[in-house]
Amino acid sequence: MPLQESDVLEALKVVQDPDLHRDIVSLGFIKGLKIDRAAVSFTIELTTPACPVKDQMRDQAKAAVMQLPGVAAVDVQMSARVREAVGLEGGRTPVAGVKNVIAVGAGKGGVGKTTVAVNLAIALAKSGARVGLIDADIYGPNVPIMLGLQTRLTSDGQKIIPAEKFGLQVISMGFMTADDAPIIWRGPMLHGAVQQFFREVRWIDLDYLIVDLPPGTGDVSLSLSQTVPVAGAVVVTTPQKVSLADSRRAVAMYKKLNIPPLGIIENMSHFVCPNCRHEADIFGHGGGERMAEELGVPFIGRIPIYQPIREGSDTGVPLMISEPDSSASRAFVAAAERTAARVSLASFNRATTIPLSVVR
């Protein structure tokens, strides 16, 4: 009997998505299946290019089909199509050109929130995703410094054109003011700026728009929740008690604003001596992970104290660009992958609860 498509699909059911806990056939990931005598080809379309196990899934799929009688060659291509995690629920209008808005916040200043946001965004972009970055820390817009960007924004006659660097589309108040000019604004002006960043910028086909929020639980976070549907928030903390106490408040704030916490990142987690490789827990140990467990929030990353991280932020060449193979960069990549997985899970759960008439 000649090989049938049903035979190939049945064989591929052994391959499971580790986050969605279903096989790639029932999830509809198999695209363009072709059988040409003894040769089989198809594409596995994932929900994010930032999937840490895509190579294993490809190899498992190839091995499963190769075991079928009469198959001599299998060609497996990998692709991804990011879905929206949040729709029109709550009456908030989606951002044109953007699939998912991800907030990066912190309960207090000084925890390296902007550094984490910048390197997370670059890690997602390097995975193959289309990524934008909003510097919504209006009072301290440091993203241009960390990206080495000195520019003035232009317009196409209708909307503002974002700056571009390292594969990111970027907007910051820092592009609109002098470096030493203080921004002394009340709540309504902050709300207007946030609205402008989302509605009056020509965002182009973004999978993820990372929003670097000011520290604390103030006006900008409230404006964000009222302005656009947000896929979720990543909360940055350090291990010591003072930071953890404020981070608990930040998590509670996001929950109250109906912004699901995607996870906790513990920055400045430990210091590794460059000479003897001894790990020193300068700010304590495991505080972020314990807090995440207590609050029922995923723990998605532990970033070490590493001098080139600070140097990269000061010189405008982030660690994900200057040392992409370092252990600290791998920690950023892992955190980005876990963040993307949480967004994918949210988009899958949303799709399975929407009536078919709406999906069509």
XYZ file of C-alpha atoms in Angstrom:
360
model
C 0.000 0.000 0.000
C 1.343 3.486 -0.856
C 2.088 5.770 2.045
C -0.881 7.954 3.052
C -1.014 11.340 4.748
C -3.013 9.752 7.555
C -0.102 7.382 8.229
C 2.332 10.285 8.578
C -0.014 12.270 10.809
C -0.606 9.284 13.049
C 3.154 8.781 13.437
C 3.630 12.458 14.300
C 1.233 12.263 17.238
C 4.106 11.027 19.407
C 5.628 14.539 19.297
C 4.270 16.702 22.123
C 4.443 20.446 22.719
C 5.948 20.667 26.244
C 4.000 23.799 27.205
C 0.601 23.020 25.693
C 0.825 19.307 26.616
C -0.740 18.125 23.387
C 0.595 16.494 20.254
C 1.589 18.680 17.303
C -1.034 17.102 15.031
C -4.074 17.905 17.187
C -2.633 21.389 17.735
C -2.605 21.981 13.977
C 1.132 22.577 13.822
C 1.720 20.385 10.736
C 1.622 22.434 7.535
C 2.334 21.651 3.874
C 2.577 17.886 4.228
C 3.767 16.321 0.942
C 4.537 12.732 -0.004
C 6.619 12.088 -3.113
C 7.128 8.325 -3.356
C 9.581 7.545 -0.555
C 10.200 11.193 0.407
C 8.097 13.057 2.988
C 8.246 16.788 3.699
C 6.306 19.086 6.008
C 6.613 22.180 8.191
C 6.053 22.395 11.948
C 4.554 25.820 12.686
C 5.108 26.685 16.365
C 3.402 29.397 18.413
C 6.668 31.282 18.987
C 10.122 31.290 17.373
C 11.549 31.496 20.914
C 10.851 27.824 21.594
C 13.767 26.204 23.479
C 12.961 22.676 22.262
C 12.251 23.308 18.582
C 15.324 21.357 17.489
C 14.299 18.374 19.615
C 10.775 18.530 18.199
C 12.147 18.576 14.664
C 14.399 15.596 15.365
C 11.586 13.644 17.064
C 9.241 14.301 14.145
C 11.836 13.200 11.599
C 12.636 10.027 13.539
C 8.945 9.136 13.925
C 8.226 9.417 10.192
C 11.444 7.620 9.190
C 10.159 4.532 11.023
C 7.224 4.205 8.620
C 7.588 1.416 6.016
C 8.762 2.698 2.646
C 10.043 6.090 3.862
C 13.569 6.853 2.702
C 13.856 10.608 3.334
C 12.152 13.159 5.598
C 12.507 16.929 5.286
C 11.220 18.895 8.301
C 11.152 22.690 8.261
C 10.473 24.783 11.368
C 8.467 28.009 11.379
C 6.415 30.007 13.848
C 3.285 32.150 13.903
C 2.779 34.129 17.085
C -0.871 34.448 18.114
C -2.520 37.192 20.157
C -2.863 36.316 23.841
C -5.489 39.011 24.516
C -8.366 40.092 22.307
C -11.082 42.698 22.580
C -12.130 41.575 26.041
C -12.614 44.490 28.438
C -13.235 47.036 25.702
C -9.571 47.947 25.217
C -8.558 48.484 21.597
C -5.546 46.477 20.352
C -2.485 48.359 19.128
C -2.246 48.496 15.340
C 0.656 46.360 14.120
C 1.171 44.627 17.491
C 0.127 41.122 18.523
C 1.207 41.037 22.179
C 2.087 43.777 24.677
C 4.384 42.624 27.500
C 5.041 44.915 30.458
C 8.335 44.772 32.367
C 8.039 46.333 35.801
C 9.482 46.400 39.292
C 8.265 47.301 42.750
C 11.231 49.614 43.333
C 14.045 51.275 41.467
C 17.625 50.058 41.287
C 16.895 46.412 40.458
C 18.078 46.597 36.827
C 14.603 46.571 35.302
C 15.535 48.487 32.129
C 18.637 46.359 31.595
C 16.473 43.257 31.825
C 13.834 44.711 29.482
C 16.415 45.624 26.835
C 18.173 42.256 26.895
C 14.867 40.344 26.957
C 13.722 42.258 23.885
C 16.961 41.534 22.030
C 16.828 37.848 23.019
C 13.312 37.582 21.552
C 14.401 39.401 18.391
C 17.402 37.098 17.944
C 15.083 34.091 18.151
C 13.376 35.318 14.987
C 10.477 37.276 16.497
C 9.592 40.824 15.465
C 9.981 42.950 18.592
C 9.361 46.537 19.636
C 10.407 48.356 22.807
C 8.607 51.255 24.490
C 10.592 53.188 27.082
C 7.626 54.138 29.262
C 9.832 55.089 32.215
C 8.939 58.704 31.460
C 10.938 60.278 34.306
C 14.091 58.245 33.622
C 14.178 57.270 29.928
C 17.430 55.291 29.770
C 16.699 52.923 26.885
C 18.402 55.201 24.292
C 21.609 55.131 26.366
C 21.521 51.359 26.720
C 20.972 50.893 22.979
C 23.472 53.549 21.930
C 20.732 55.481 20.122
C 21.015 59.209 19.520
C 18.294 60.294 17.160
C 15.269 62.489 16.688
C 12.054 60.773 15.673
C 10.483 61.441 12.288
C 6.951 61.127 10.913
C 5.468 59.696 7.746
C 2.866 62.444 7.777
C 0.413 60.415 9.828
C 2.317 58.571 12.536
C 5.677 58.645 14.316
C 8.333 56.318 12.869
C 10.123 54.387 15.642
C 13.901 54.277 15.771
C 15.559 50.941 14.980
C 18.564 49.241 16.566
C 19.622 45.605 17.054
C 16.450 44.394 15.337
C 14.160 46.380 17.631
C 11.628 49.117 16.860
C 12.102 51.635 19.683
C 10.220 54.609 21.146
C 11.407 56.647 24.129
C 10.773 60.033 25.699
C 14.554 60.285 25.596
C 14.299 60.896 21.835
C 12.112 63.944 22.466
C 13.983 65.756 25.248
C 17.518 66.866 26.023
C 19.557 64.473 28.184
C 19.570 66.832 31.179
C 15.996 68.119 30.810
C 13.741 67.121 33.731
C 10.251 65.836 32.923
C 7.868 67.329 35.475
C 4.450 65.973 34.589
C 1.245 65.178 36.419
C -0.921 62.113 35.805
C -2.978 63.381 32.821
C 0.188 64.278 30.883
C 1.689 60.865 31.601
C -1.504 59.212 30.379
C -1.343 61.262 27.185
C 2.266 60.224 26.544
C 1.441 56.545 27.037
C -1.508 56.878 24.644
C 0.741 58.526 22.068
C 3.382 55.787 22.310
C 0.777 53.172 21.473
C -1.642 54.937 19.134
C 0.490 57.430 17.228
C 3.504 55.260 16.393
C 3.822 53.246 13.182
C 4.482 49.839 14.730
C 5.150 47.349 11.943
C 4.060 43.710 12.275
C 5.301 43.106 15.839
C 4.955 39.757 17.613
C 5.928 41.302 20.953
C 5.975 44.904 22.169
C 8.011 45.157 25.385
C 7.064 48.074 27.640
C 9.671 49.196 30.170
C 7.556 50.689 32.968
C 8.650 53.088 35.722
C 9.333 51.405 39.073
C 6.565 51.285 41.635
C 2.798 51.216 41.316
C 1.999 54.600 39.826
C 0.160 56.375 37.032
C 1.891 54.849 34.017
C 0.968 51.276 34.976
C -2.623 52.373 35.500
C -2.648 54.150 32.123
C -1.232 51.040 30.449
C -3.982 48.835 31.850
C -6.660 51.312 30.704
C -5.169 51.921 27.266
C -4.419 48.578 25.602
C -4.901 44.842 26.148
C -1.739 43.536 27.817
C -0.639 39.908 27.445
C 1.051 40.032 30.845
C 3.771 41.493 33.034
C 7.266 40.374 33.960
C 8.299 41.578 37.424
C 12.010 42.171 38.069
C 13.331 41.831 41.608
C 16.574 41.208 43.474
C 16.921 38.609 46.250
C 16.990 40.902 49.303
C 13.941 41.429 51.508
C 13.401 45.118 50.701
C 13.119 44.426 46.972
C 10.967 41.345 47.501
C 8.474 43.274 49.657
C 8.026 45.882 46.943
C 7.842 43.194 44.248
C 4.911 41.579 46.060
C 3.087 44.909 45.787
C 3.878 45.080 42.077
C 2.484 41.585 41.481
C -0.651 42.492 43.456
C -1.042 45.666 41.405
C -0.891 43.822 38.080
C -3.453 41.307 39.268
C -5.748 44.125 40.384
C -5.360 45.798 36.968
C -6.227 42.508 35.224
C -2.717 42.195 33.793
C -1.658 38.567 34.338
C 1.840 38.203 35.861
C 3.884 36.168 33.370
C 6.637 35.555 35.891
C 9.359 36.771 38.229
C 12.943 37.446 37.151
C 15.545 37.637 39.904
C 18.249 40.036 38.736
C 21.678 40.396 40.386
C 21.007 36.933 41.750
C 24.596 35.945 42.510
C 28.172 36.861 41.671
C 30.550 34.392 40.039
C 34.219 35.154 40.674
C 35.944 35.370 37.269
C 39.098 33.784 38.717
C 38.008 30.946 41.004
C 34.367 30.587 39.730
C 33.073 30.703 43.317
C 29.454 31.874 43.561
C 28.716 34.534 46.179
C 25.130 35.414 47.109
C 25.761 39.114 47.708
C 22.074 40.055 47.995
C 20.836 36.781 49.462
C 19.769 33.539 47.842
C 16.535 32.222 46.382
C 14.284 35.063 47.516
C 12.701 35.619 44.104
C 11.988 31.929 43.591
C 10.401 31.552 47.025
C 8.267 34.637 46.463
C 7.087 33.332 43.079
C 6.090 30.020 44.675
C 4.208 31.756 47.495
C 2.321 34.013 45.080
C 1.581 31.261 42.575
C 3.522 33.072 39.837
C 6.060 31.357 37.529
C 9.738 31.918 38.241
C 11.263 32.534 34.820
C 14.878 33.523 35.323
C 17.889 34.166 37.504
C 20.355 36.745 36.109
C 23.835 36.894 37.703
C 25.886 39.938 38.637
C 28.251 40.171 35.691
C 30.393 43.220 34.989
C 29.916 43.202 31.174
C 26.145 43.577 31.717
C 26.762 46.953 33.355
C 29.455 47.888 30.828
C 27.162 47.076 27.925
C 24.395 49.230 29.357
C 26.803 52.154 29.745
C 28.371 51.863 26.278
C 25.166 51.198 24.333
C 26.030 47.617 23.382
C 23.846 45.281 25.493
C 25.236 41.962 26.661
C 23.006 40.034 24.231
C 24.971 41.761 21.449
C 28.464 41.978 22.967
C 28.622 38.481 24.521
C 25.733 36.410 23.132
C 27.342 33.113 24.185
C 28.100 34.069 27.802
C 26.322 32.320 30.662
C 24.586 35.593 31.566
C 23.268 35.954 28.003
C 22.028 32.372 28.125
C 20.121 33.324 31.287
C 18.444 36.184 29.405
C 17.614 33.831 26.516
C 16.062 31.292 28.899
C 13.969 34.013 30.539
C 12.823 35.259 27.123
C 11.866 31.725 26.067
C 9.847 31.189 29.241
C 8.138 34.545 28.796
C 7.215 33.696 25.194
C 5.962 30.280 26.338
C 3.648 31.929 28.867
C 2.250 34.211 26.162
C 1.789 31.219 23.832
C -0.055 29.336 26.564
C -2.348 32.330 27.123
C -3.055 32.604 23.392
C -3.815 28.879 23.186
C -6.174 29.013 26.182
C -7.922 32.015 24.676
C -8.338 30.279 21.300
C -9.841 27.170 22.885
C -12.454 29.207 24.780
C -13.576 31.426 21.883
C -16.662 30.152 20.016
C -15.925 28.831 16.517
C -18.162 31.488 14.987
C -15.856 34.145 16.438
C -12.674 32.385 15.263
C -14.031 32.162 11.720
